[in-house]
Coordinates of C-alpha atoms in Angstrom, one line a residue:
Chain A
X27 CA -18.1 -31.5 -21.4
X28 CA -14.5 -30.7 -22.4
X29 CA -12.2 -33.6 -22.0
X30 CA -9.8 -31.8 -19.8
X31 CA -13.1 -31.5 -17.3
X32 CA -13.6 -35.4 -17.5
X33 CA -9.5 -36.3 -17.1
X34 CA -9.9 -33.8 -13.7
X35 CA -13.1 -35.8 -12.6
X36 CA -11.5 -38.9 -13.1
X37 CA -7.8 -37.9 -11.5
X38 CA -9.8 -36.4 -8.6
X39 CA -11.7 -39.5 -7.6
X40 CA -8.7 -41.7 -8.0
X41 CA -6.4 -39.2 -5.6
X42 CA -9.5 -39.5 -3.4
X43 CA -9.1 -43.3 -3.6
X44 CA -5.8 -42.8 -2.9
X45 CA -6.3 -40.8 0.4
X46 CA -9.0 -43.1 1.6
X47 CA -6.8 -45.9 1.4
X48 CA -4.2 -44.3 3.9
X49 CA -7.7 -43.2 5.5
X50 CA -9.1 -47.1 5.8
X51 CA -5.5 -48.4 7.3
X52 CA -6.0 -45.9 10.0
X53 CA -9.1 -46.7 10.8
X54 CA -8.6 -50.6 10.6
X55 CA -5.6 -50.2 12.5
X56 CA -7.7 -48.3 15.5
X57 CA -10.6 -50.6 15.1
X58 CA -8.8 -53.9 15.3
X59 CA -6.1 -52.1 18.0
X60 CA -8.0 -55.0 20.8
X61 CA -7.2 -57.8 18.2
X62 CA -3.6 -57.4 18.0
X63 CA -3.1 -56.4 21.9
X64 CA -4.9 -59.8 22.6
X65 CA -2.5 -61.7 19.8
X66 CA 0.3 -59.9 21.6
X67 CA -0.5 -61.0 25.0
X68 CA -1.4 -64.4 23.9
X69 CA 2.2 -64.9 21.8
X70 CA 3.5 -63.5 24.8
X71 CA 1.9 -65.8 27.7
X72 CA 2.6 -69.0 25.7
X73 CA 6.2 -67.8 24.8
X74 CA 5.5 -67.9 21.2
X75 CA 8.8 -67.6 18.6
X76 CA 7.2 -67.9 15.3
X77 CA 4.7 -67.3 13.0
X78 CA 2.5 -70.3 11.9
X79 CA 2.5 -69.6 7.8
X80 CA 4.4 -73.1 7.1
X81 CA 3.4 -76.0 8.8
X82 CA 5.0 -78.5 6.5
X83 CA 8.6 -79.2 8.4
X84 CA 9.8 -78.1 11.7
X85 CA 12.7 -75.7 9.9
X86 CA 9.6 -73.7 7.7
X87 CA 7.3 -73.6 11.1
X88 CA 10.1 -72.4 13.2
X89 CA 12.5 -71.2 11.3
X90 CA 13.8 -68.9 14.3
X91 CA 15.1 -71.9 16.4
X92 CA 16.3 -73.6 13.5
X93 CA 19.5 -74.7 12.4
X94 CA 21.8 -72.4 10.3
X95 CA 22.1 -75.4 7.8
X96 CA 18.8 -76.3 7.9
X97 CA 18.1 -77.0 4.3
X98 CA 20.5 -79.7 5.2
X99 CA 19.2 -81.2 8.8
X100 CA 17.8 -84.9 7.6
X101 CA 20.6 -86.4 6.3
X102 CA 24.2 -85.1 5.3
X103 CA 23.2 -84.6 1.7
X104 CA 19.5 -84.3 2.0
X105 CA 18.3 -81.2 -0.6
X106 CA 15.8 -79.1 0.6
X107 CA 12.2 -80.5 -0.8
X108 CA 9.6 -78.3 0.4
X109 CA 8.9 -74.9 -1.3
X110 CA 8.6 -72.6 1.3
X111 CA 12.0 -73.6 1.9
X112 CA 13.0 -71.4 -1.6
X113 CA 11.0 -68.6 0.3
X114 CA 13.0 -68.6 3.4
X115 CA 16.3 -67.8 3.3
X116 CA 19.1 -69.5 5.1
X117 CA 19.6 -67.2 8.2
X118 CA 22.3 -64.8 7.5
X119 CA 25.9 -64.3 7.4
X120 CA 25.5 -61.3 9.9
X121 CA 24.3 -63.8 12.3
X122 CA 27.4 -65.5 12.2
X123 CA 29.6 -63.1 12.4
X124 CA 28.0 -61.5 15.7
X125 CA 27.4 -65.1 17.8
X126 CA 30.2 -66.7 19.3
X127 CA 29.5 -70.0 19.4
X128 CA 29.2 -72.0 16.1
X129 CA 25.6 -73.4 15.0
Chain B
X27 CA -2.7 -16.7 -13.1
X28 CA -6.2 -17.0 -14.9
X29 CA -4.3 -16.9 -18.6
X30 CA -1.5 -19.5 -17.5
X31 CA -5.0 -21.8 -15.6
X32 CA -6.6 -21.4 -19.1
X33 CA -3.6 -22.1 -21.4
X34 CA -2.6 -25.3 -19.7
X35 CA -6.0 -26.4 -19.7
X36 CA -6.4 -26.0 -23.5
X37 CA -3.2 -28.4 -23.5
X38 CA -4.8 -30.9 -21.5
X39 CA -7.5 -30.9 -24.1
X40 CA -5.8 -31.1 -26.9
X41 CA -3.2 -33.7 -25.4
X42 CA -6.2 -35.7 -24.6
X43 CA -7.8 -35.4 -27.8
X44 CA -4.4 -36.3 -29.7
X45 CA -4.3 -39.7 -27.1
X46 CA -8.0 -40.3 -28.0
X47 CA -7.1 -40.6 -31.6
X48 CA -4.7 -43.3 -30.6
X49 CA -6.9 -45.0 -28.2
X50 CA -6.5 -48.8 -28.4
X51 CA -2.7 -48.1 -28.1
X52 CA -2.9 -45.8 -25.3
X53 CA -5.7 -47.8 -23.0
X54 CA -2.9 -50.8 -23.5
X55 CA -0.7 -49.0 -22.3
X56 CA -2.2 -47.5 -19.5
X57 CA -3.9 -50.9 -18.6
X58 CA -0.2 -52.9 -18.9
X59 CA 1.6 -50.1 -16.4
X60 CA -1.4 -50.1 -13.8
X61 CA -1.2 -53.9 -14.0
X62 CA 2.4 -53.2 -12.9
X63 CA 2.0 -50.5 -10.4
X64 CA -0.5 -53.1 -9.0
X65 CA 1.8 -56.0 -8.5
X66 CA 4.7 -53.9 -7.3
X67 CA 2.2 -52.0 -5.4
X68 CA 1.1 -55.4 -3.8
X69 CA 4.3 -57.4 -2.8
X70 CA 4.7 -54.3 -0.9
X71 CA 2.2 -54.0 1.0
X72 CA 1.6 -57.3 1.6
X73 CA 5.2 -57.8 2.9
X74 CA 5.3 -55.2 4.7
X75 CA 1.9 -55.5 6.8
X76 CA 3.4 -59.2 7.5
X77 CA 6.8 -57.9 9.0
X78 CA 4.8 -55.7 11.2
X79 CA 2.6 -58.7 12.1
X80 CA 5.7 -60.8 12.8
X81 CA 7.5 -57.7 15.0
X82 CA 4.2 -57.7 17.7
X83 CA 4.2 -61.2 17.6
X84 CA 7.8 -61.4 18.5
X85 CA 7.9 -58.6 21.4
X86 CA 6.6 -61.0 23.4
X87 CA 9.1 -63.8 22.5
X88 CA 11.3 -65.0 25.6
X89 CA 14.2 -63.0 25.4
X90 CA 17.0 -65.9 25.1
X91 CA 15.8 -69.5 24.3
X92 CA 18.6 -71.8 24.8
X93 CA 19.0 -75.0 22.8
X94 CA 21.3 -78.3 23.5
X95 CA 23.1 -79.4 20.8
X96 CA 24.4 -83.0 20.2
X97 CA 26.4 -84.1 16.9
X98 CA 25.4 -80.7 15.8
X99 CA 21.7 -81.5 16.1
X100 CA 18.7 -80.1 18.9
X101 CA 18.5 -82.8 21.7
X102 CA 16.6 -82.6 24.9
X103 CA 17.7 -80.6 28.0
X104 CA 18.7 -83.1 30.4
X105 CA 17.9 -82.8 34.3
X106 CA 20.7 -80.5 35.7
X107 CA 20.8 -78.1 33.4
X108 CA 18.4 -75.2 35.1
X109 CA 20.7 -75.6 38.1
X110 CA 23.8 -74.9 36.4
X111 CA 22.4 -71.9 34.5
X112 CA 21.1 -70.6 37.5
X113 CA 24.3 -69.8 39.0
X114 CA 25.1 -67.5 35.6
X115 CA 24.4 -64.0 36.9
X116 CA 21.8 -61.4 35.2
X117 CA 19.6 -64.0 34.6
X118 CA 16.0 -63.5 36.0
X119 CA 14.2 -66.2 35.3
X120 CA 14.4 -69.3 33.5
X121 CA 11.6 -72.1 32.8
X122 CA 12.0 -75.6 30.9
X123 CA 9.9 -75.2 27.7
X124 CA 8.0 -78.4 26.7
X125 CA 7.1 -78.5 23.0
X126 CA 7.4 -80.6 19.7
X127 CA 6.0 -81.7 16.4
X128 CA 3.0 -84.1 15.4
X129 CA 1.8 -85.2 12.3
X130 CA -1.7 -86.2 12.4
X131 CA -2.4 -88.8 9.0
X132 CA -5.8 -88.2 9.2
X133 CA -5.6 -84.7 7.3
X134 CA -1.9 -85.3 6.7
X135 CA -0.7 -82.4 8.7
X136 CA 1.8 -81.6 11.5
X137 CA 0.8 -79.6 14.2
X138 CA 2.6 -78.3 17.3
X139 CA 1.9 -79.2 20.6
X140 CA 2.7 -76.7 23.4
X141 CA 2.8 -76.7 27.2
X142 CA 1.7 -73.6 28.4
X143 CA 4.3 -72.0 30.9
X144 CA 1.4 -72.0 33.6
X145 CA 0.3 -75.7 32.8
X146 CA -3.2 -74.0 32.8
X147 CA -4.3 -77.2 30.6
X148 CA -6.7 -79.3 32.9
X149 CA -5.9 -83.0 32.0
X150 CA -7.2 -85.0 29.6
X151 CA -8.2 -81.9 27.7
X152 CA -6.7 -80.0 25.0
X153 CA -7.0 -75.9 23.5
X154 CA -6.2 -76.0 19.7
X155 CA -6.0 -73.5 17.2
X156 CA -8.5 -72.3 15.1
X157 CA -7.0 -74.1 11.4
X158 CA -6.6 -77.3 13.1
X159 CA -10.2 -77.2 14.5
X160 CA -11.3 -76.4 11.1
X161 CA -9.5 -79.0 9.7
X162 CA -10.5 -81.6 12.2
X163 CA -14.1 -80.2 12.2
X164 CA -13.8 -79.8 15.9
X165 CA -15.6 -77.1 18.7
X166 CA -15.3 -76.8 22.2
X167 CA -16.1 -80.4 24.4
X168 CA -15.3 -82.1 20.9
X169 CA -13.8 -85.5 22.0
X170 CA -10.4 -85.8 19.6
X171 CA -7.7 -89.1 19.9
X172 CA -4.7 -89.0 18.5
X173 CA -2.2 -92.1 18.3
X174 CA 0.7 -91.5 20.1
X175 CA 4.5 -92.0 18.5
X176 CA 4.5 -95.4 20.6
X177 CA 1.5 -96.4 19.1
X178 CA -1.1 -96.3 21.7
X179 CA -4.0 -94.5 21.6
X180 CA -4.5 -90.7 23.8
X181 CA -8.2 -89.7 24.0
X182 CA -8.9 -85.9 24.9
X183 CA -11.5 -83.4 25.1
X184 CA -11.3 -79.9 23.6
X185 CA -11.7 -77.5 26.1
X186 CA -11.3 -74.2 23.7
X187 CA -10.5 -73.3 20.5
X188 CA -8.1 -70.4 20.3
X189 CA -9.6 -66.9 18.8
X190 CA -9.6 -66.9 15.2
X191 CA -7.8 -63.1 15.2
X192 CA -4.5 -65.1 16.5
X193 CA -4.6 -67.3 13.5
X194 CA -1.1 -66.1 12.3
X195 CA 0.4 -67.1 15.2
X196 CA -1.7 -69.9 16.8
X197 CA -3.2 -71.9 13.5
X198 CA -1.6 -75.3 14.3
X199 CA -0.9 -74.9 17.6
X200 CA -2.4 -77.8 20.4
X201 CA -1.8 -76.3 23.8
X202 CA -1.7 -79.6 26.3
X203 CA -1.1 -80.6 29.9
X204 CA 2.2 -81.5 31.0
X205 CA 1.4 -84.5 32.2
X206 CA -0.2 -85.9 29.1
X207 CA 2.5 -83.7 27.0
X208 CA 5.6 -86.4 28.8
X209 CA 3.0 -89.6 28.5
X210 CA 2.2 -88.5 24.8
X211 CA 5.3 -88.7 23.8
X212 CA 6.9 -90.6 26.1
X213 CA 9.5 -87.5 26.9
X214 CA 11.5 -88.9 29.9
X215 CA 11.0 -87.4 33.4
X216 CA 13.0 -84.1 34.0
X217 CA 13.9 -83.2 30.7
X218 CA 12.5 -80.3 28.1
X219 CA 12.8 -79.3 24.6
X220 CA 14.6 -75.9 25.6
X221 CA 15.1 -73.2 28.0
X222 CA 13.4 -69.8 27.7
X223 CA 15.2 -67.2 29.8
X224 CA 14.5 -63.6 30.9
X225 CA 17.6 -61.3 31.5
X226 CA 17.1 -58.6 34.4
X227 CA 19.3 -55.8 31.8
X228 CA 18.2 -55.9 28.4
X229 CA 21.0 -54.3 27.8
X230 CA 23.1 -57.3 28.9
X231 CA 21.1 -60.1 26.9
X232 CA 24.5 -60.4 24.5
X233 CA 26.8 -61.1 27.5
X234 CA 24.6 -63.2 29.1
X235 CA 24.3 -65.5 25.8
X236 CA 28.1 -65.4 25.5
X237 CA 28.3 -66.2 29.2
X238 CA 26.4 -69.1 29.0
X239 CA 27.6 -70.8 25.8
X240 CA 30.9 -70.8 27.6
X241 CA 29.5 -72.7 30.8
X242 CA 27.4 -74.8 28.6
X243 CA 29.5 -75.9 25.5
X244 CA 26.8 -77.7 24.4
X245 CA 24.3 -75.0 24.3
X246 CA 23.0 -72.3 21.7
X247 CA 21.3 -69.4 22.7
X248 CA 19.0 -67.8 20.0
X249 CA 18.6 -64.1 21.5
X250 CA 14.7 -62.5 20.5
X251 CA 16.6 -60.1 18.3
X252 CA 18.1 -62.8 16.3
X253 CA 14.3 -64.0 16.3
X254 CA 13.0 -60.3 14.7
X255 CA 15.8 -60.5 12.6
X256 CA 14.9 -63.7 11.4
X257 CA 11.4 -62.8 10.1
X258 CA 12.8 -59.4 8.7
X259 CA 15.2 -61.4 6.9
X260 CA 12.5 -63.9 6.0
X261 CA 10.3 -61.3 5.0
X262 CA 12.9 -59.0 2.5
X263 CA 13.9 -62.5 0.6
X264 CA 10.2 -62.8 -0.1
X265 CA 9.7 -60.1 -1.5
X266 CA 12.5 -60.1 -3.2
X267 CA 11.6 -63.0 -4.8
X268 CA 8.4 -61.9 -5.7
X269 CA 10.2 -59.0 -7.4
X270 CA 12.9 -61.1 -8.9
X271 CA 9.7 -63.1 -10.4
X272 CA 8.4 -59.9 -11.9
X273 CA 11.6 -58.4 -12.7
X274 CA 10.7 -60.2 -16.6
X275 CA 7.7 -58.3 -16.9
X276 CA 9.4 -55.5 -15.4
X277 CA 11.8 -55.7 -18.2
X278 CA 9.2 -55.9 -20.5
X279 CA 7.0 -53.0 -19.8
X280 CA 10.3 -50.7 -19.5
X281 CA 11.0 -51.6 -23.1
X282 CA 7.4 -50.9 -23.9
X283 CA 7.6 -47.9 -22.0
X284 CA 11.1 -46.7 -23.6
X285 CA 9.6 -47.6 -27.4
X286 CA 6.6 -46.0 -26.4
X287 CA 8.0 -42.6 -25.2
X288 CA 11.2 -42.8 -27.0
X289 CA 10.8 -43.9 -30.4
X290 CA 8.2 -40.9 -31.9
X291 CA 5.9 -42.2 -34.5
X292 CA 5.9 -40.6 -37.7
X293 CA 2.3 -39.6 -37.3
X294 CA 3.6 -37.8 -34.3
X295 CA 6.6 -36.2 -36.1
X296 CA 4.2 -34.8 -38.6
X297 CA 1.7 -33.7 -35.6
X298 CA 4.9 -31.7 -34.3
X299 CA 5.5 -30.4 -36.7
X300 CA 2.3 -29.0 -38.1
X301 CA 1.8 -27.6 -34.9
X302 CA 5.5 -25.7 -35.0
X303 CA 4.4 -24.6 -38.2
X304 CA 1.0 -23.1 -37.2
X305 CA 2.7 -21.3 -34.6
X306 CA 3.1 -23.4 -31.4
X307 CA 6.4 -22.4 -29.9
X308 CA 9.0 -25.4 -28.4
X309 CA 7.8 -24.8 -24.9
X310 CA 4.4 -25.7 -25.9
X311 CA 5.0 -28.8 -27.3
X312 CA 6.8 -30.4 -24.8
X313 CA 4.4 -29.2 -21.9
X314 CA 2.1 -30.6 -23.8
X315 CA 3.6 -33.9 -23.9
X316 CA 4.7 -33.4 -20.4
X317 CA 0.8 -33.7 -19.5
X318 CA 0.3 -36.4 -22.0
X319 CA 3.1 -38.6 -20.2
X320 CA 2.1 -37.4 -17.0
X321 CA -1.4 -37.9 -16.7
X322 CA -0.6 -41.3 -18.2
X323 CA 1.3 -42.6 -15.7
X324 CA -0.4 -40.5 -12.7
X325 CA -3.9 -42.4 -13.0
X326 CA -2.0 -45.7 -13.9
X327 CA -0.2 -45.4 -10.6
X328 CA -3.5 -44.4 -8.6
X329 CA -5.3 -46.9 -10.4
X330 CA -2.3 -49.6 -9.5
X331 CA -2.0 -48.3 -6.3
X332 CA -5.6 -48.5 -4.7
X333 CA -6.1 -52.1 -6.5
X334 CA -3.5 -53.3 -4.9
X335 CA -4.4 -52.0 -1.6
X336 CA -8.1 -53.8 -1.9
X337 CA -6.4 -56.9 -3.5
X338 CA -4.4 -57.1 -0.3
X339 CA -6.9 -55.8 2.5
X340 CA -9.9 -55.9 1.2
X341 CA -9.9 -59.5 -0.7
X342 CA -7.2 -61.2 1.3
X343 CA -4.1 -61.3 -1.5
X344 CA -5.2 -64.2 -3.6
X345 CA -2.5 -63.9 -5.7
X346 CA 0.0 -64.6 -3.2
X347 CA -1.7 -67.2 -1.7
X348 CA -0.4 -69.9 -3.6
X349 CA 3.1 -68.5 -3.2
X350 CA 2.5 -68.4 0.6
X351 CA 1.1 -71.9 1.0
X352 CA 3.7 -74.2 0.0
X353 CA 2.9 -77.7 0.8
X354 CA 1.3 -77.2 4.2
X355 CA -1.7 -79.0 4.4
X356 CA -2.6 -76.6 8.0
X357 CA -2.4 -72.3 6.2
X358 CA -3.4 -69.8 8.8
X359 CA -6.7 -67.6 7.4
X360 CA -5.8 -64.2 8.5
X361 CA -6.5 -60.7 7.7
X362 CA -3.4 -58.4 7.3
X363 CA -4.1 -55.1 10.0
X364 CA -3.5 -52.6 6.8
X365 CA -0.3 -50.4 7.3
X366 CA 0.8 -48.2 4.4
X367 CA 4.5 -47.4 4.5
X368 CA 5.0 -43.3 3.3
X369 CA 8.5 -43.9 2.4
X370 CA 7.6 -46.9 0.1
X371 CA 4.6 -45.3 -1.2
X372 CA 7.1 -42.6 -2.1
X373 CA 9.9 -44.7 -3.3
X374 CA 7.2 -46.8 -6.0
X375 CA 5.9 -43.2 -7.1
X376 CA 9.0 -42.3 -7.6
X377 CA 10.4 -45.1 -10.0
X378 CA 7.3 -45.6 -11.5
X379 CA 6.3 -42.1 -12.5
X380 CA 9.3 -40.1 -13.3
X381 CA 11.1 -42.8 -15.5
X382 CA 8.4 -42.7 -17.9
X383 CA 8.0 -38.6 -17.7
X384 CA 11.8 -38.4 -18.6
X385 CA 11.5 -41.2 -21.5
X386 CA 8.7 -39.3 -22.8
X387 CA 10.7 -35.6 -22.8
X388 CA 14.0 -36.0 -24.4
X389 CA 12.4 -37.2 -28.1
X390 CA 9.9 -34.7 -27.9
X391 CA 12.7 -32.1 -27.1
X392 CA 14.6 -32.7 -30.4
X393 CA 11.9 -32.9 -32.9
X394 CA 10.4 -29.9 -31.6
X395 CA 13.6 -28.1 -31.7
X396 CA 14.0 -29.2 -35.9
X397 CA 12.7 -27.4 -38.2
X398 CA 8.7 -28.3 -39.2
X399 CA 10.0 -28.7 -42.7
X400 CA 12.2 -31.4 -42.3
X401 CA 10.6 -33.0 -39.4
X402 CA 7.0 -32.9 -41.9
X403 CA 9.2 -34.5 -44.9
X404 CA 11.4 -37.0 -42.7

């Protein structure tokens, strides 16, 4: 076989890889489609504001009804000690600018 | 057509045969920017199925949920307050939410306890969410007690688990009576955590907010797009700081990259130009180093791509699991809905693939424009 035939083979199956993964998320998407209705409804019905990735401390579980400052909440000079708290970022300066009341 | 089909396919022969000579170096190199493509590939898609996940969750979110503040701090909604914001027009409807934080030291965890807006809870019994019962090892009529804040002891039954499909949203979450929600934690008569309001105009939900922080000085409204915003927000930063984590190695296979395709080894010099002087004309060699640089970085990209996509969907990202789980003791098990992005896709093709074409071309440009002489005896 001449190498050029093998490098075709190989690039072939890997763009058909490719193609079944867009091909898969479709699919997923339609087959779970009842799943995600019923976590909308349910997030809906219990008037649900967050996601429930950090459980550790009530400013990483709800970070949405949080304080702006909330690194900072437990005592004046309190640093921030848990490390999801490095992966969310203090809600942002656009905020501020758009809400008229201070947080 | 047939001559140019057969031409470029002798090129891809020889190209390959002139990469299989080098072939340790080569299958590093490949392997190192798949490896990259993979990772990039990843934090991608990973972040990117989560913001979607976070956007249907939050449809549903009440549309303003207004907070009391005192000393700068949340505080309870004392009795009074629903009447006053009644009389603000545009709102629809407005219910006293009833929720709050418990940390239970027998698995050292905090979970959330809810009241249901319907109180659908009978008493005495409890519907938690499917980490929690895992946790706690509990099932439906599992007895469960729980010491109370006071100290005293609350006994309940569980009446449900929660579907393990809303894990995301519902891992920690204890929905409970109202009644046994005020006793539990002693939460005095008439008061609630917060307000959740509906707004008849959608359009109006910024006025409205405005409108009552003036009435209620003591109030702050967080809007549901504030909310969305929040998780994209949250969402961007993470990735970004999974890519600010990578940008070393980044850095590192960019310099690879650039020695690799910059810097032309003299075994490749001389290849040149033995090739110039048996008759290969300019064009020639740099197509064929075109399809040397191109089907290098083509299958590394496929190859990157559709491992990441199984590392995320497929085999639930455990790579990023230890990012995501911080120190909770409660992580939600869930599997991401897949959702490609076409513009990302694009975008990562884009600065992974051409970057390393162009590094490859402008070297093999100007030794194949010297003369074979000199480029043979340099």
């Amino acid at each position: 076989m001449r190498p050029s035939t093998g490098a075709a083979a190989i690039l072939v199956t890997l763009a058909l890889a490719f193609l079944a993964c867009f091909g898969d998320a479709h699919l997923s998407r339609e087959r779970r489609a009842d799943e995600v209705v019923a976590m909308r409804v349910m997030a809906a019905q219990l008037g649900l504001t967050d996601l429930a990735l950090f459980t550790e401390a009530r400013y990483t579980r709800h970070p949405s009804q949080a304080d702006l400052n909330s690194a900072f909440q437990d005592h004046a000079l309190a640093l921030e000690h848990f490390p999801s708290g490095s992966l969310i970022p203090p809600r942002h300066e656009r905020l501020v600018h758009k809400t008229e009341t201070p947080d | 057509m047939n001559a140019w089909f057969t031409k470029q396919r002798r090129l891809i022969d020889f190209t390959l045969a002139s990469l299989l000579r080098r072939k340790g170096r080569n299958l590093g190199l490949l392997a190192v920017y798949a490896l990259l493509v993979f990772v990039l590939a990843s934090a991608m898609l990973y972040a990117h199925a989560l913001r979607r996940e976070a956007a249907i969750i939050l449809e549903g979110a009440p549309e303003v949920v207004l907070q009391r503040l005192v000393a700068g701090r949340h505080d309870l909604i004392p009795p009074g307050h629903l009447e006053r914001i009644g009389r603000v027009r545009g709102v629809q409807e407005m219910r006293g939410r009833l929720w709050g934080y418990y940390y239970d030291p027998v698995v050292k965890a905090n979970y959330t306890f809810l009241v249901p807006p319907d109180n659908g809870i009978a008493k005495g019994t409890l519907v938690v969410g499917p980490a929690l019962a895992r946790e706690r090892g509990m099932s439906e009529n599992t007895g469960i007690s729980f010491r109370s804040y006071s100290g005293e002891l609350f006994s309940f039954v569980v009446a449900d688990v929660l579907p393990q499909a809303s894990e995301l949203a519902s891992a920690d979450l204890v929905l409970i009576n109202e009644e046994d929600f005020r006793a539990f934690f002693a939460y005095p008569a008439g008061h609630y955590t917060d307000i959740a309001l509906s707004v008849a105009n959608p359009a109006e939900v910024r006025n409205i907010a405005i409108k009552l922080s003036k009435q209620l000085p003591d109030s702050r409204p967080i809007l549901r797009e504030e909310m969305q915003r929040t998780y994209a927000s949250l969402f961007d930063w993470r990735e970004g700081i999974m890519l600010a984590l990578l940008s070393a190695s980044i850095l590192a296979f960019a310099i690879l990259a650039w020695e690799k395709a910059s810097g032309l080894s003299a075994d490749e010099k001389r290849e040149i130009g033995i090739l110039k002087a048996i008759g290969w004309e300019t064009g020639d060699v740099i197509k064929m180093k075109l399809w040397e640089g191109g089907l290098i970085s083509l299958t590394a990209f496929l190859l990157g791509f559709v491992g990441a996509y199984l590392h995320v969907f497929k085999f639930g990202a455990p790579l990023f699991a230890p990012v995501l789980k911080g120190w909770a003791v409660l992580y939600p098990r869930f599997d991401l809905v897949p959702v490609i992005d076409g513009l990302q896709v694009a975008t990562l093709f884009f600065f992974t693939v051409f970057p390393y074409m162009a590094a490859v071309l402008v070297p093999i440009w100007r030794a194949a424009v010297t003369d074979p002489d000199a480029v043979m005896r340099s």
